[in-house]
Short mmCIF file of C-alpha atoms and ligand atoms in Angstrom, two decimals:
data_model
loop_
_atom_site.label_atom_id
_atom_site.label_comp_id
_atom_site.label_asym_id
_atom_site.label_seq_id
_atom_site.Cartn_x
_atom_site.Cartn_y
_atom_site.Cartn_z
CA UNK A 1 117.23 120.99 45.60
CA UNK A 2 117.53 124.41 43.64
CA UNK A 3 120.37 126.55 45.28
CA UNK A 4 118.49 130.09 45.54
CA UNK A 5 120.62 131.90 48.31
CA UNK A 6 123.53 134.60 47.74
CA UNK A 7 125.46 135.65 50.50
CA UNK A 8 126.77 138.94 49.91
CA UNK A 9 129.71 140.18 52.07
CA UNK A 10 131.51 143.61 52.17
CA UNK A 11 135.07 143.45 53.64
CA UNK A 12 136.51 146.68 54.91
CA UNK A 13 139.71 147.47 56.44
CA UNK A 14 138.43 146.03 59.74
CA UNK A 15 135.34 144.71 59.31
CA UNK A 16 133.34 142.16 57.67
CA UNK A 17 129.30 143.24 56.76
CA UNK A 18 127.21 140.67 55.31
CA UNK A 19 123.39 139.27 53.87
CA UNK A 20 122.27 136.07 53.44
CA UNK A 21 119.15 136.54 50.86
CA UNK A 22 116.96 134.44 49.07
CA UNK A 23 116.51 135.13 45.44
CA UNK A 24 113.28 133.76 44.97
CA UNK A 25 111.81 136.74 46.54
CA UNK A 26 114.73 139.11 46.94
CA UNK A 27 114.22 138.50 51.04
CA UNK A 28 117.01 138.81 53.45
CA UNK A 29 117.38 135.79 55.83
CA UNK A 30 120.12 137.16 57.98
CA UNK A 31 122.70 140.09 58.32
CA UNK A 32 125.08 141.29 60.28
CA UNK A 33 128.57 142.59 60.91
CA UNK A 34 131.78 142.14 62.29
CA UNK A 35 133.67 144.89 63.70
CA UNK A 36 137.02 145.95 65.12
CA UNK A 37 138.88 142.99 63.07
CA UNK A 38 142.25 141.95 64.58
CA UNK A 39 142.14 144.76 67.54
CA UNK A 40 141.56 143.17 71.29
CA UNK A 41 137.96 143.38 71.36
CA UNK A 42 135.93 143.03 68.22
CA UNK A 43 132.47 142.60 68.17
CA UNK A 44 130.05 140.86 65.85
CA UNK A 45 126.04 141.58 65.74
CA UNK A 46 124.17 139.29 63.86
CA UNK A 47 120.50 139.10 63.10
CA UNK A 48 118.29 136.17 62.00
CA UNK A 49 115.51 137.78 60.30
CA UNK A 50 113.45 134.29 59.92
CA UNK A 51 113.00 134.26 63.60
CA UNK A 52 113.83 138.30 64.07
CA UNK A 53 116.57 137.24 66.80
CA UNK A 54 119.26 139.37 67.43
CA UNK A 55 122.61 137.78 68.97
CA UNK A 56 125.68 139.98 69.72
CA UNK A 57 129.29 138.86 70.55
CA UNK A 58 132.74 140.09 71.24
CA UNK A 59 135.97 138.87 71.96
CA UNK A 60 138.86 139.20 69.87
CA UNK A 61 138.69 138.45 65.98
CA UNK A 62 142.46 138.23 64.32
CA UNK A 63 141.19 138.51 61.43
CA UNK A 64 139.07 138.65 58.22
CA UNK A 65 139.40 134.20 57.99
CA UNK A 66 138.73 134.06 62.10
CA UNK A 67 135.60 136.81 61.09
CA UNK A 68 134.22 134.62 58.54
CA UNK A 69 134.41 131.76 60.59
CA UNK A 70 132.53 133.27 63.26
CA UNK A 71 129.67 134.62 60.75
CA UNK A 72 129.30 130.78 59.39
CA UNK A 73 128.70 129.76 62.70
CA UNK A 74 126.15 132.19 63.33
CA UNK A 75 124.10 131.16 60.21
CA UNK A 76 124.46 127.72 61.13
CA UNK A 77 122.58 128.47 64.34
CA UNK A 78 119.71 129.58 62.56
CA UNK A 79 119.73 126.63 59.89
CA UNK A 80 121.38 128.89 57.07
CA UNK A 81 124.99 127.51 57.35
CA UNK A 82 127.51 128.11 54.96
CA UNK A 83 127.73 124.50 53.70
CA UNK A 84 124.15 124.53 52.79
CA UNK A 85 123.18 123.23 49.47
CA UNK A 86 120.72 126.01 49.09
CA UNK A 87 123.64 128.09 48.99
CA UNK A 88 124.03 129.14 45.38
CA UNK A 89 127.10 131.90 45.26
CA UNK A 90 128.98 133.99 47.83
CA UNK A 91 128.74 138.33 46.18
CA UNK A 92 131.71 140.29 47.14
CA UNK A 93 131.48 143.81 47.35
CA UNK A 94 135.06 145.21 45.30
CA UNK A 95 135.78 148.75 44.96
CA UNK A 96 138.31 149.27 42.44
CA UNK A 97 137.60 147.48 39.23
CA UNK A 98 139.61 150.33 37.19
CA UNK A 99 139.02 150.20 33.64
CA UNK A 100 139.42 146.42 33.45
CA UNK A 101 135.95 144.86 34.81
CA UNK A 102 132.89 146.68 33.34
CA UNK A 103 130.94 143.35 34.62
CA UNK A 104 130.43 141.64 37.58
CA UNK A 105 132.88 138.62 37.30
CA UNK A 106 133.01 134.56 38.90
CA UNK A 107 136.55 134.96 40.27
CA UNK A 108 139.13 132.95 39.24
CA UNK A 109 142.90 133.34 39.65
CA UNK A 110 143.62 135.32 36.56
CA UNK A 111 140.44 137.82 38.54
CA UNK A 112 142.39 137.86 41.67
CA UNK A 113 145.51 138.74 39.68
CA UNK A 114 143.96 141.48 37.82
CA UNK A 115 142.00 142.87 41.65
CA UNK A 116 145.89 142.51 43.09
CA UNK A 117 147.24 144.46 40.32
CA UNK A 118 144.69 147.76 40.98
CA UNK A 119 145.67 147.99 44.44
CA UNK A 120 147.62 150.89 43.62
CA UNK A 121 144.13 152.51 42.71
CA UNK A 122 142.74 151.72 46.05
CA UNK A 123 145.09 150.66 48.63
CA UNK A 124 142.46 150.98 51.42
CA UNK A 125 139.98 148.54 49.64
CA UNK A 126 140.84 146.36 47.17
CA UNK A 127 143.49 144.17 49.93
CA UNK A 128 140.73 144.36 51.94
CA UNK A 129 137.92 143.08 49.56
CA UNK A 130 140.97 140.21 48.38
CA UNK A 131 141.11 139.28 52.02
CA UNK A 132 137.31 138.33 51.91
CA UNK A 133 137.53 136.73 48.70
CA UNK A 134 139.87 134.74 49.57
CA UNK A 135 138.62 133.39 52.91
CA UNK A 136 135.31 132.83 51.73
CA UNK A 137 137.10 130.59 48.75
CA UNK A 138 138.72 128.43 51.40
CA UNK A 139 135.71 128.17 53.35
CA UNK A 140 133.60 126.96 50.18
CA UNK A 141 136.18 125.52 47.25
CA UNK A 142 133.15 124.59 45.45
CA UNK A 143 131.18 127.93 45.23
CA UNK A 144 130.98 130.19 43.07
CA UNK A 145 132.19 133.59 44.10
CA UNK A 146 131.06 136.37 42.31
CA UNK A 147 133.65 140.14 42.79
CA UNK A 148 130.76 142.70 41.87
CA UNK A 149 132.79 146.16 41.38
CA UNK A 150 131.57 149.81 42.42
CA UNK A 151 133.48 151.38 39.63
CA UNK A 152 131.55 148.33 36.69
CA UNK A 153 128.56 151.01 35.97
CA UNK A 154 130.54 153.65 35.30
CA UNK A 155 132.68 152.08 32.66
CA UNK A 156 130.33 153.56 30.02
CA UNK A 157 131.58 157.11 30.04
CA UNK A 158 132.88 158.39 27.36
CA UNK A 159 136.37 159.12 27.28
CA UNK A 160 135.46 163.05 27.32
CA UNK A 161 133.93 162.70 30.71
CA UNK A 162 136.33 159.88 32.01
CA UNK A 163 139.18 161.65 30.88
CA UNK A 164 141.33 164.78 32.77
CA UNK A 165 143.01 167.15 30.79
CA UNK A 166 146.26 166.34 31.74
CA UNK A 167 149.59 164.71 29.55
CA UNK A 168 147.96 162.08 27.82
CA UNK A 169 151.22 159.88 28.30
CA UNK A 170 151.96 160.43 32.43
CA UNK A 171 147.56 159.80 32.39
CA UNK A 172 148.07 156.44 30.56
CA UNK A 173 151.51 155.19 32.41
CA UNK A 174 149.79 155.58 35.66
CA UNK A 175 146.36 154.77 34.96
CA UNK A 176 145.09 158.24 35.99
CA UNK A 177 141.37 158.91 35.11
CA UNK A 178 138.09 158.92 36.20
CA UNK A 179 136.59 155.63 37.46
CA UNK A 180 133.77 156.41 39.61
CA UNK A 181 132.36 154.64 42.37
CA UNK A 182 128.92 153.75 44.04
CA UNK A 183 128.49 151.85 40.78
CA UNK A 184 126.11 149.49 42.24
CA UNK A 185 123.36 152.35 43.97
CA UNK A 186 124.36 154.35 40.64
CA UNK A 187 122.65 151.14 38.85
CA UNK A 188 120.11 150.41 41.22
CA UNK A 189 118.32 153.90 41.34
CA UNK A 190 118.26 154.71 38.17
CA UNK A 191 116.72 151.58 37.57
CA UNK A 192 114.32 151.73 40.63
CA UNK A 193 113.55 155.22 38.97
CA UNK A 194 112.40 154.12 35.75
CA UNK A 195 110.10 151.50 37.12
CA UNK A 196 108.94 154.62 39.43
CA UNK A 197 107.60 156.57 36.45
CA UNK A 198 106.32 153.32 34.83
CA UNK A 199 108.95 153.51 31.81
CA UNK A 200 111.87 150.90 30.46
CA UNK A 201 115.04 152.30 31.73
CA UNK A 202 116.36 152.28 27.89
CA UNK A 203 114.04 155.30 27.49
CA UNK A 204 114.62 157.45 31.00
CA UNK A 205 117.44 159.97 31.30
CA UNK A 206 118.21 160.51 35.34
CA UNK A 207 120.37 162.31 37.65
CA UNK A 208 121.24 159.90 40.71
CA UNK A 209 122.36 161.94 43.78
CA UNK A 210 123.81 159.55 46.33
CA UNK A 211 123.76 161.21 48.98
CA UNK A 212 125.58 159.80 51.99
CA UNK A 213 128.56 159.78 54.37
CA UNK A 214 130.48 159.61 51.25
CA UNK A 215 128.23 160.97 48.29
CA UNK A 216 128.20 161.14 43.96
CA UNK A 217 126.12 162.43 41.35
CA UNK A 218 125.23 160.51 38.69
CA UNK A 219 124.12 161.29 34.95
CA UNK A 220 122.22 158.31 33.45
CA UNK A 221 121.10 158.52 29.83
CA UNK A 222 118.63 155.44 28.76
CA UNK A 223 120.27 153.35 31.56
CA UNK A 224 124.29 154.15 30.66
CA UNK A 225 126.13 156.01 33.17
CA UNK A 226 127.06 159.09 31.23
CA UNK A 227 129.14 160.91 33.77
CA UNK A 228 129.97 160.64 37.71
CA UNK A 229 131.05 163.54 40.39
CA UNK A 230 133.83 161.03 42.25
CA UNK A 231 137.20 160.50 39.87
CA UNK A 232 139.99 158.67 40.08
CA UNK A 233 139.48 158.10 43.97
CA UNK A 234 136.55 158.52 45.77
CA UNK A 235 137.50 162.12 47.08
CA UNK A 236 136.37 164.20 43.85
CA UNK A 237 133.19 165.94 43.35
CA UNK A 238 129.97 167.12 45.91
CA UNK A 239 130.57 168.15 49.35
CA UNK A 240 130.89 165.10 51.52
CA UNK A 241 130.72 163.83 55.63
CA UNK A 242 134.62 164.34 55.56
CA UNK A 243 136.08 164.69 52.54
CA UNK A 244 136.18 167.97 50.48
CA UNK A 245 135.12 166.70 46.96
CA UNK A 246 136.53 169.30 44.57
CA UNK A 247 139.31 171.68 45.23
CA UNK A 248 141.72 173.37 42.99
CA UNK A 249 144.71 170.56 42.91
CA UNK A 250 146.86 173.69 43.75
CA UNK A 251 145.95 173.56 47.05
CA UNK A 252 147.84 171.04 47.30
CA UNK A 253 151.01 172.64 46.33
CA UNK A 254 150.26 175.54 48.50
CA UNK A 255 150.18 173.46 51.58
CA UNK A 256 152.84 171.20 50.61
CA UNK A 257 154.94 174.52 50.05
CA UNK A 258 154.22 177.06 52.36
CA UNK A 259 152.25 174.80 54.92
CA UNK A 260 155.29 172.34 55.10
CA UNK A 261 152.82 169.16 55.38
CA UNK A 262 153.30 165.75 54.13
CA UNK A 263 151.41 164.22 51.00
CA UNK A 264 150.07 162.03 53.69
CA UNK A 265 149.37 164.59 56.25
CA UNK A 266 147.02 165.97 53.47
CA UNK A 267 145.64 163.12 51.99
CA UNK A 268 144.25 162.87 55.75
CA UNK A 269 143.11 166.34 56.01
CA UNK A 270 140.97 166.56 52.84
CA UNK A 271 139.51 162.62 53.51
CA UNK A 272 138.88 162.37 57.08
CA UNK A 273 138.66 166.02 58.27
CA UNK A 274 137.58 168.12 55.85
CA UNK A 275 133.74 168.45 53.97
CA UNK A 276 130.82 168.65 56.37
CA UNK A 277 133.01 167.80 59.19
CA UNK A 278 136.00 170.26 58.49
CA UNK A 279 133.66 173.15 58.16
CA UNK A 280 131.39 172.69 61.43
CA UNK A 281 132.67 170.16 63.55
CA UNK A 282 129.57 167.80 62.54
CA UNK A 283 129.23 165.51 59.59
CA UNK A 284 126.02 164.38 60.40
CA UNK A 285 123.13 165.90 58.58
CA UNK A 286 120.28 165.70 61.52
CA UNK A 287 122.94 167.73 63.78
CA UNK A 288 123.92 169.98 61.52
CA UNK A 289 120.39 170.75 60.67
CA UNK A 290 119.12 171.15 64.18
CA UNK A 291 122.22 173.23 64.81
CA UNK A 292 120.75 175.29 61.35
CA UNK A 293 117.31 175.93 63.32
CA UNK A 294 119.19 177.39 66.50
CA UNK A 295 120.53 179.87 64.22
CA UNK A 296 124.46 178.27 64.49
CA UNK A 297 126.00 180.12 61.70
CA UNK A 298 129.08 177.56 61.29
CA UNK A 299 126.46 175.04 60.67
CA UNK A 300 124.33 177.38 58.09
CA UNK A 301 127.25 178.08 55.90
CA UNK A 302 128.25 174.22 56.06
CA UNK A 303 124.87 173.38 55.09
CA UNK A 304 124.75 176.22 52.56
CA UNK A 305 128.68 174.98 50.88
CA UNK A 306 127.02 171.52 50.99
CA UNK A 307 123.97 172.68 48.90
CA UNK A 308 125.61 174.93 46.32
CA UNK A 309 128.04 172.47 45.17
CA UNK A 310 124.97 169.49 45.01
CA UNK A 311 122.96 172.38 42.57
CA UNK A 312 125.75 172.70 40.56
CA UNK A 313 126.32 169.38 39.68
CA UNK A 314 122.94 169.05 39.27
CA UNK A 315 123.11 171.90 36.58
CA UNK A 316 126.22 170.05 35.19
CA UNK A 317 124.07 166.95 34.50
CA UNK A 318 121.60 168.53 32.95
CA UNK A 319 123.49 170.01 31.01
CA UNK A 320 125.09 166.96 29.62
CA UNK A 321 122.28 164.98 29.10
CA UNK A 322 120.08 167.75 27.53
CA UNK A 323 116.88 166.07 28.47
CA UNK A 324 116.08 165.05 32.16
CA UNK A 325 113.10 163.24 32.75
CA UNK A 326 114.03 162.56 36.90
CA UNK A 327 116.12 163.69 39.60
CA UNK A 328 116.55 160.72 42.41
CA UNK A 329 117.77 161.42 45.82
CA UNK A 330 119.41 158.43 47.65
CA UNK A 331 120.91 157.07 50.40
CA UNK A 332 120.83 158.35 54.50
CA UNK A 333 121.37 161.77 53.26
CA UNK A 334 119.20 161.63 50.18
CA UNK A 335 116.13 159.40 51.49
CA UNK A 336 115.75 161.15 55.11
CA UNK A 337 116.72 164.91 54.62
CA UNK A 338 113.77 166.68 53.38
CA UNK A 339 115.53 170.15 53.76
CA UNK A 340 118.25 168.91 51.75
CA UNK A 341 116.28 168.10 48.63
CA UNK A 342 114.17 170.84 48.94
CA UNK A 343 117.07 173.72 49.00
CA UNK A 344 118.81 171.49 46.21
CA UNK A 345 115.78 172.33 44.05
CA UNK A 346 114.95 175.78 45.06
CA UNK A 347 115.17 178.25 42.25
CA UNK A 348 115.53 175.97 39.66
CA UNK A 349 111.61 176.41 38.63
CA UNK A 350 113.09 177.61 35.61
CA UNK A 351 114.70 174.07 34.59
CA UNK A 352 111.21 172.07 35.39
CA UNK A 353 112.52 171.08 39.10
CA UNK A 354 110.31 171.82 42.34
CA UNK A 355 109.25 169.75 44.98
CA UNK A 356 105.90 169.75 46.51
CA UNK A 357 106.36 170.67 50.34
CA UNK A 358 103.89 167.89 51.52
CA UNK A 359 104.83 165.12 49.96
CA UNK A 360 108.69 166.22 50.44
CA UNK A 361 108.05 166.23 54.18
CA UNK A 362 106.32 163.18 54.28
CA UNK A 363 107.82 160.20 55.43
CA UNK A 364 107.86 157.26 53.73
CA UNK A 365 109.74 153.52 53.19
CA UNK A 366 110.10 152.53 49.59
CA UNK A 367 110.38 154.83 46.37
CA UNK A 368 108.09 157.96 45.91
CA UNK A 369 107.79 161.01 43.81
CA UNK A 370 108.37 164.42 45.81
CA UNK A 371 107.41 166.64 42.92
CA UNK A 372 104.31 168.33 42.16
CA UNK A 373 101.92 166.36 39.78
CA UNK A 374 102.28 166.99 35.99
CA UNK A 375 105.91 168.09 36.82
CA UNK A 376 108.16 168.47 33.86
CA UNK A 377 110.81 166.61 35.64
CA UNK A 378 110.14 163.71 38.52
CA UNK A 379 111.95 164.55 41.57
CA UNK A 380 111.88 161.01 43.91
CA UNK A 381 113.30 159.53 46.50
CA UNK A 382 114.49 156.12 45.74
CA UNK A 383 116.03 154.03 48.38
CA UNK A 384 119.35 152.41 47.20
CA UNK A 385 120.08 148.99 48.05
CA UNK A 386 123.73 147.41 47.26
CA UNK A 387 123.16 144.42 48.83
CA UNK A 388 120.17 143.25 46.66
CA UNK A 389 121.65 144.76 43.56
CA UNK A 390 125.21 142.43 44.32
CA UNK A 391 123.26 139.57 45.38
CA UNK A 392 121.18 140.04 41.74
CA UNK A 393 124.44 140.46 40.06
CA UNK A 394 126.07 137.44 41.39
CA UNK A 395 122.80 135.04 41.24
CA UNK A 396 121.96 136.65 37.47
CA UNK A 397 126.31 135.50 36.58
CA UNK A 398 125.77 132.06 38.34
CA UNK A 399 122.25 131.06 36.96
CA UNK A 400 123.80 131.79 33.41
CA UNK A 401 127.05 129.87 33.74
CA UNK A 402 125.54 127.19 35.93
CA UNK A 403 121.93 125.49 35.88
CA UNK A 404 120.63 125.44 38.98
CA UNK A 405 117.26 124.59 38.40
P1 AMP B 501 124.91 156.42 54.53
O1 AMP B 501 126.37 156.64 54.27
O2 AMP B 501 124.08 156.25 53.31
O3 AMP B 501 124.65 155.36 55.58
O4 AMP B 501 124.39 157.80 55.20
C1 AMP B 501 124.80 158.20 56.49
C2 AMP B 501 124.43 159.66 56.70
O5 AMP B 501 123.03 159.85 56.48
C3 AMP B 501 124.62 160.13 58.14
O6 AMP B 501 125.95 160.58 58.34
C4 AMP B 501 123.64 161.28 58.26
O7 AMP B 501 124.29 162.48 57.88
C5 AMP B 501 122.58 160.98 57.23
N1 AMP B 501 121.27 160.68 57.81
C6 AMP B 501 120.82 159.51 58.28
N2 AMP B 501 119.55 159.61 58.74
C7 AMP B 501 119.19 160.92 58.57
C8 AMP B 501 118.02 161.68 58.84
N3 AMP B 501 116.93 161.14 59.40
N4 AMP B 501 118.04 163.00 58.50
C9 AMP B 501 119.13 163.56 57.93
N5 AMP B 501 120.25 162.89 57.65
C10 AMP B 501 120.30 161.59 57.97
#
C-alpha cells in the first residue's frame, strides 16, 4: 500500500493543532485542536472531514503526550489512526530554526540537539514544538518526522538585510540578527502568486503582506526571500494585534529608567498589550473597523498607525527589489479586510498600485487579483495555507529519502 498521508501538528505552549491530509490531492481528512493543555479543564474539538462530523471533548489533558494520545484516538474513530500504514510522515510546525536549518529537516537526535540549543531564541516555542516532536516519536518509532521551520525561507537574506548595525562581536556571541518568521505563508504566497499571474516563480518579484494577529512583510525576488519586517523575535516590524512592531530600542531604556519597570514587565507590555490592542482597546480588525464607521476616533487613529506603518514597508520593499510585479495580501487580516488593502494602496498611483473598488469588495474563497486590469503591478489576495505547505514539505523530504511507491 503507498503511504500518502502527512499529519501535520503545531504544538504551542498549551495546545496541540493538527491535519491529517492526503497528498494525493492535497485534501484534509481531519483537524482539530487541543486546548488548555495541563490546566483542569482542557478541551479538544476534532473534525472528521470524510464524514463532516464534528466531536468535542473536555476533561483534563496533563499534557502535550496525554494530548496526542487523545488526538490518535480520535482519528482512529474515523478509520485514520495513527498506526495506519497509509501514514507516510508526521510535519511539525518549529519556529526557531535560527541560522542553522534553511530546510525542512527528518529529525534525528543531532536535529533535536541543534532545536534544544536555539531555545534561547525562542523560549516560548521551540520547548514547546520539542514537546510535540518528541511525543509523536514515541507514539510512532518508525515514522518519519519531519521539523519544518518558520524562520527556513528567510535564510536567503543577505547579510545587509539580516544584519543590525550593532558590534559585530556582542551580534555574533549572542546570535543577534534577523531571522524572520512566517517562513512557511512567506513561501506559500509568493508561490500561490506566481501561479496567479500565470508565471514561474523564478521570474516574479512580490511583496507578501501577512497580515494577521501577528503580521510580516515580505520582499520576494524570483522566489528568494530578500528581506522580512519581523527580526530577531517576532515583535519587529508592521503594526500588529498586540505587539508594537518597531519602536526606537530607547524606549526601552526610558521605561526601564524613569518608568522603573522590569525587562519582563516590558517585554509584556510591547507583546501582549501594545499594537492594535494597546492603542484602542480592540485588536480585532472587524471591531475596530465598525468602531471606524461610528466615528470612534481611538479606533480611527489605531486603524490609521496600523496603515501608515503597512505603506511604508510596502515602500521599503519596493524599494529593495526595484521591480515589483505583485503585491499579495494574506492571512485573516489580509484575505477579509477590504478597507485595509484598499487604504494600504491609496495614493500610491504613482508607484503602479491601485485596487479596483469592485473586485476589492468582493468576496471570494481562493486567490484573486484586486487590481484594475492592465495594472502595472498585480495587487491579490492569496490565501495562505501552512498546513498544506508543511505537509508538502515533509511528504516532498520523505518521498526523496524513502520510496514509497
Ligand atoms: P489570523 O492570525 O491569520 O488567524 O488572523 C486573525 C485576525 O484576522 C483577527 O484578529 C481579525 O483581526 C482578522 N479578521 C478575521 N476575519 C476578518 C474579517 N472578516 N474582517 C476583518 N478582519 C478579520
Amino acid at each position: 500500500m503507498t503511504a500518502t498521508r502527512v499529519l501535520v501538528l503545531n504544538s504551542g505552549s498549551s495546545s496541540l493543532k493538527y491535519q491529517l491530509l492526503d497528498m494525493r490531492d492535497s485534501s484534509r481528512l481531519a483537524t482539530g485542536i487541543v486546548e488548555r493543555i495541563g490546566e483542569r479543564t482542557s478541551r479538544l474539538r476534532h473534525t472528521a472531514l470524510t464524514t463532516g462530523e464534528t466531536r468535542e471533548t473536555s476533561g483534563p489533558v496533563a499534557d502535550h503526550a496525554a494530548a496526542l494520545k487523545a488526538v490518535a484516538e480520535e482519528l482512529g474513530r474515523d478509520g485514520l489512526g495513527m498506526d495506519s500504514p497509509e501514514l507516510a510522515a508526521i510535519g511539525h510546525r518549529v519556529v526557531h530554526g535560527g541560522s542553522s536549518f534553511t530546510e525542512p529537516e527528518i529529525v534525528d537526535d543531532a536535529v533535536l540537539a541543534e532545536i534544544e540549543r536555539l531555545v534561547p531564541l525562542a523560549p516560548l516555542h521551540n520547548p514547546a514544538n520539542l514537546t510535540g516532536i518528541r511525543t509523536a516519536r514515541s507514539l510512532r518509532p518508525d515514522l518519519p518526522q519531519v521539523a519544518v521551520f518558520d524562520t527556513a525561507f528567510h535564510t536567503t537574506m543577505p547579510e545587509s538585510a539580516a544584519r543590525y548595525a550593532i558590534d559585530v562581536s556582542t551580534a555574533d556571541e549572542y546570535r543577534i540578527r534577523r531571522y524572520g518568521f512566517h517562513g512557511t505563508s512567506h513561501a506559500y504566497v509568493s508561490r500561490e502568486t506566481a501561479k496567479l499571474l500565470g508565471r514561474a516563480p523564478e521570474d516574479v518579484n512580490v511583496i507578501v503582506l501577512h497580515l494577521g494577529n501577528g503580521a510580516s512583510a515580505s520582499a520576494v525576488r524570483g522566489g528568494r526571500c530578500v528581506d522580512t519586517s519581523m527580526g530577531l523575535t517576532p515583535l519587529e516590524g508592521l503594526v500588529m494585534g498586540t505587539r508594537s512592531g518597531d519602536v526606537d530600542p530607547a524606549v526601552i531604556f526610558h521605561l526601564t529608567r524613569v518608568g522603573g519597570m522590569s525587562t519582563d514587565e516590558i517585554d509584556t507590555l510591547l507583546n501582549k498589550k501594545s499594537g492594535l490592542i494597546g492603542l484602542c482597546g480592540d485588536n480585532d480588525m472587524r471591531e475596530i473597523r465598525s468602531r471606524v464607521d461610528e466615528g470612534d476616533e481611538q479606533a480611527r487613529l489605531a486603524f490609521d498607525i496600523y496603515i501608515h506603518r503597512l505603506k511604508k514597508y510596502i515602500g521599503a520593499y519596493y524599494a529593495v527589489l526595484g521591480r515589483v510585479d505583485a503585491i499579495a495580501f494574506t492571512a485573516g487580516v489580509g484575505e477579509n479586510a477590504a478597507a485595509v488593502r484598499e487604504a494600504a494602496v491609496a495614493g500610491l498611483e504613482g508607484l503602479g498600485l491601485a485596487v479596483d473598488a469592485g473586485l476589492n469588495a468582493a468576496r471570494g474563497d481562493g486567490a484573486r487579483i484586486v487590481s484594475p486590469e492592465g495594472a502595472r503591478v498585480t495587487v491579490a489576495v492569496v490565501p495562505t495555507d501552512e498546513e498544506l505547505e508543511i505537509a508538502t514539505q515533509t511528504y516532498a523530504l520523505v518521498g526523496a529519502s524513502h520510496d514509497l511507491t
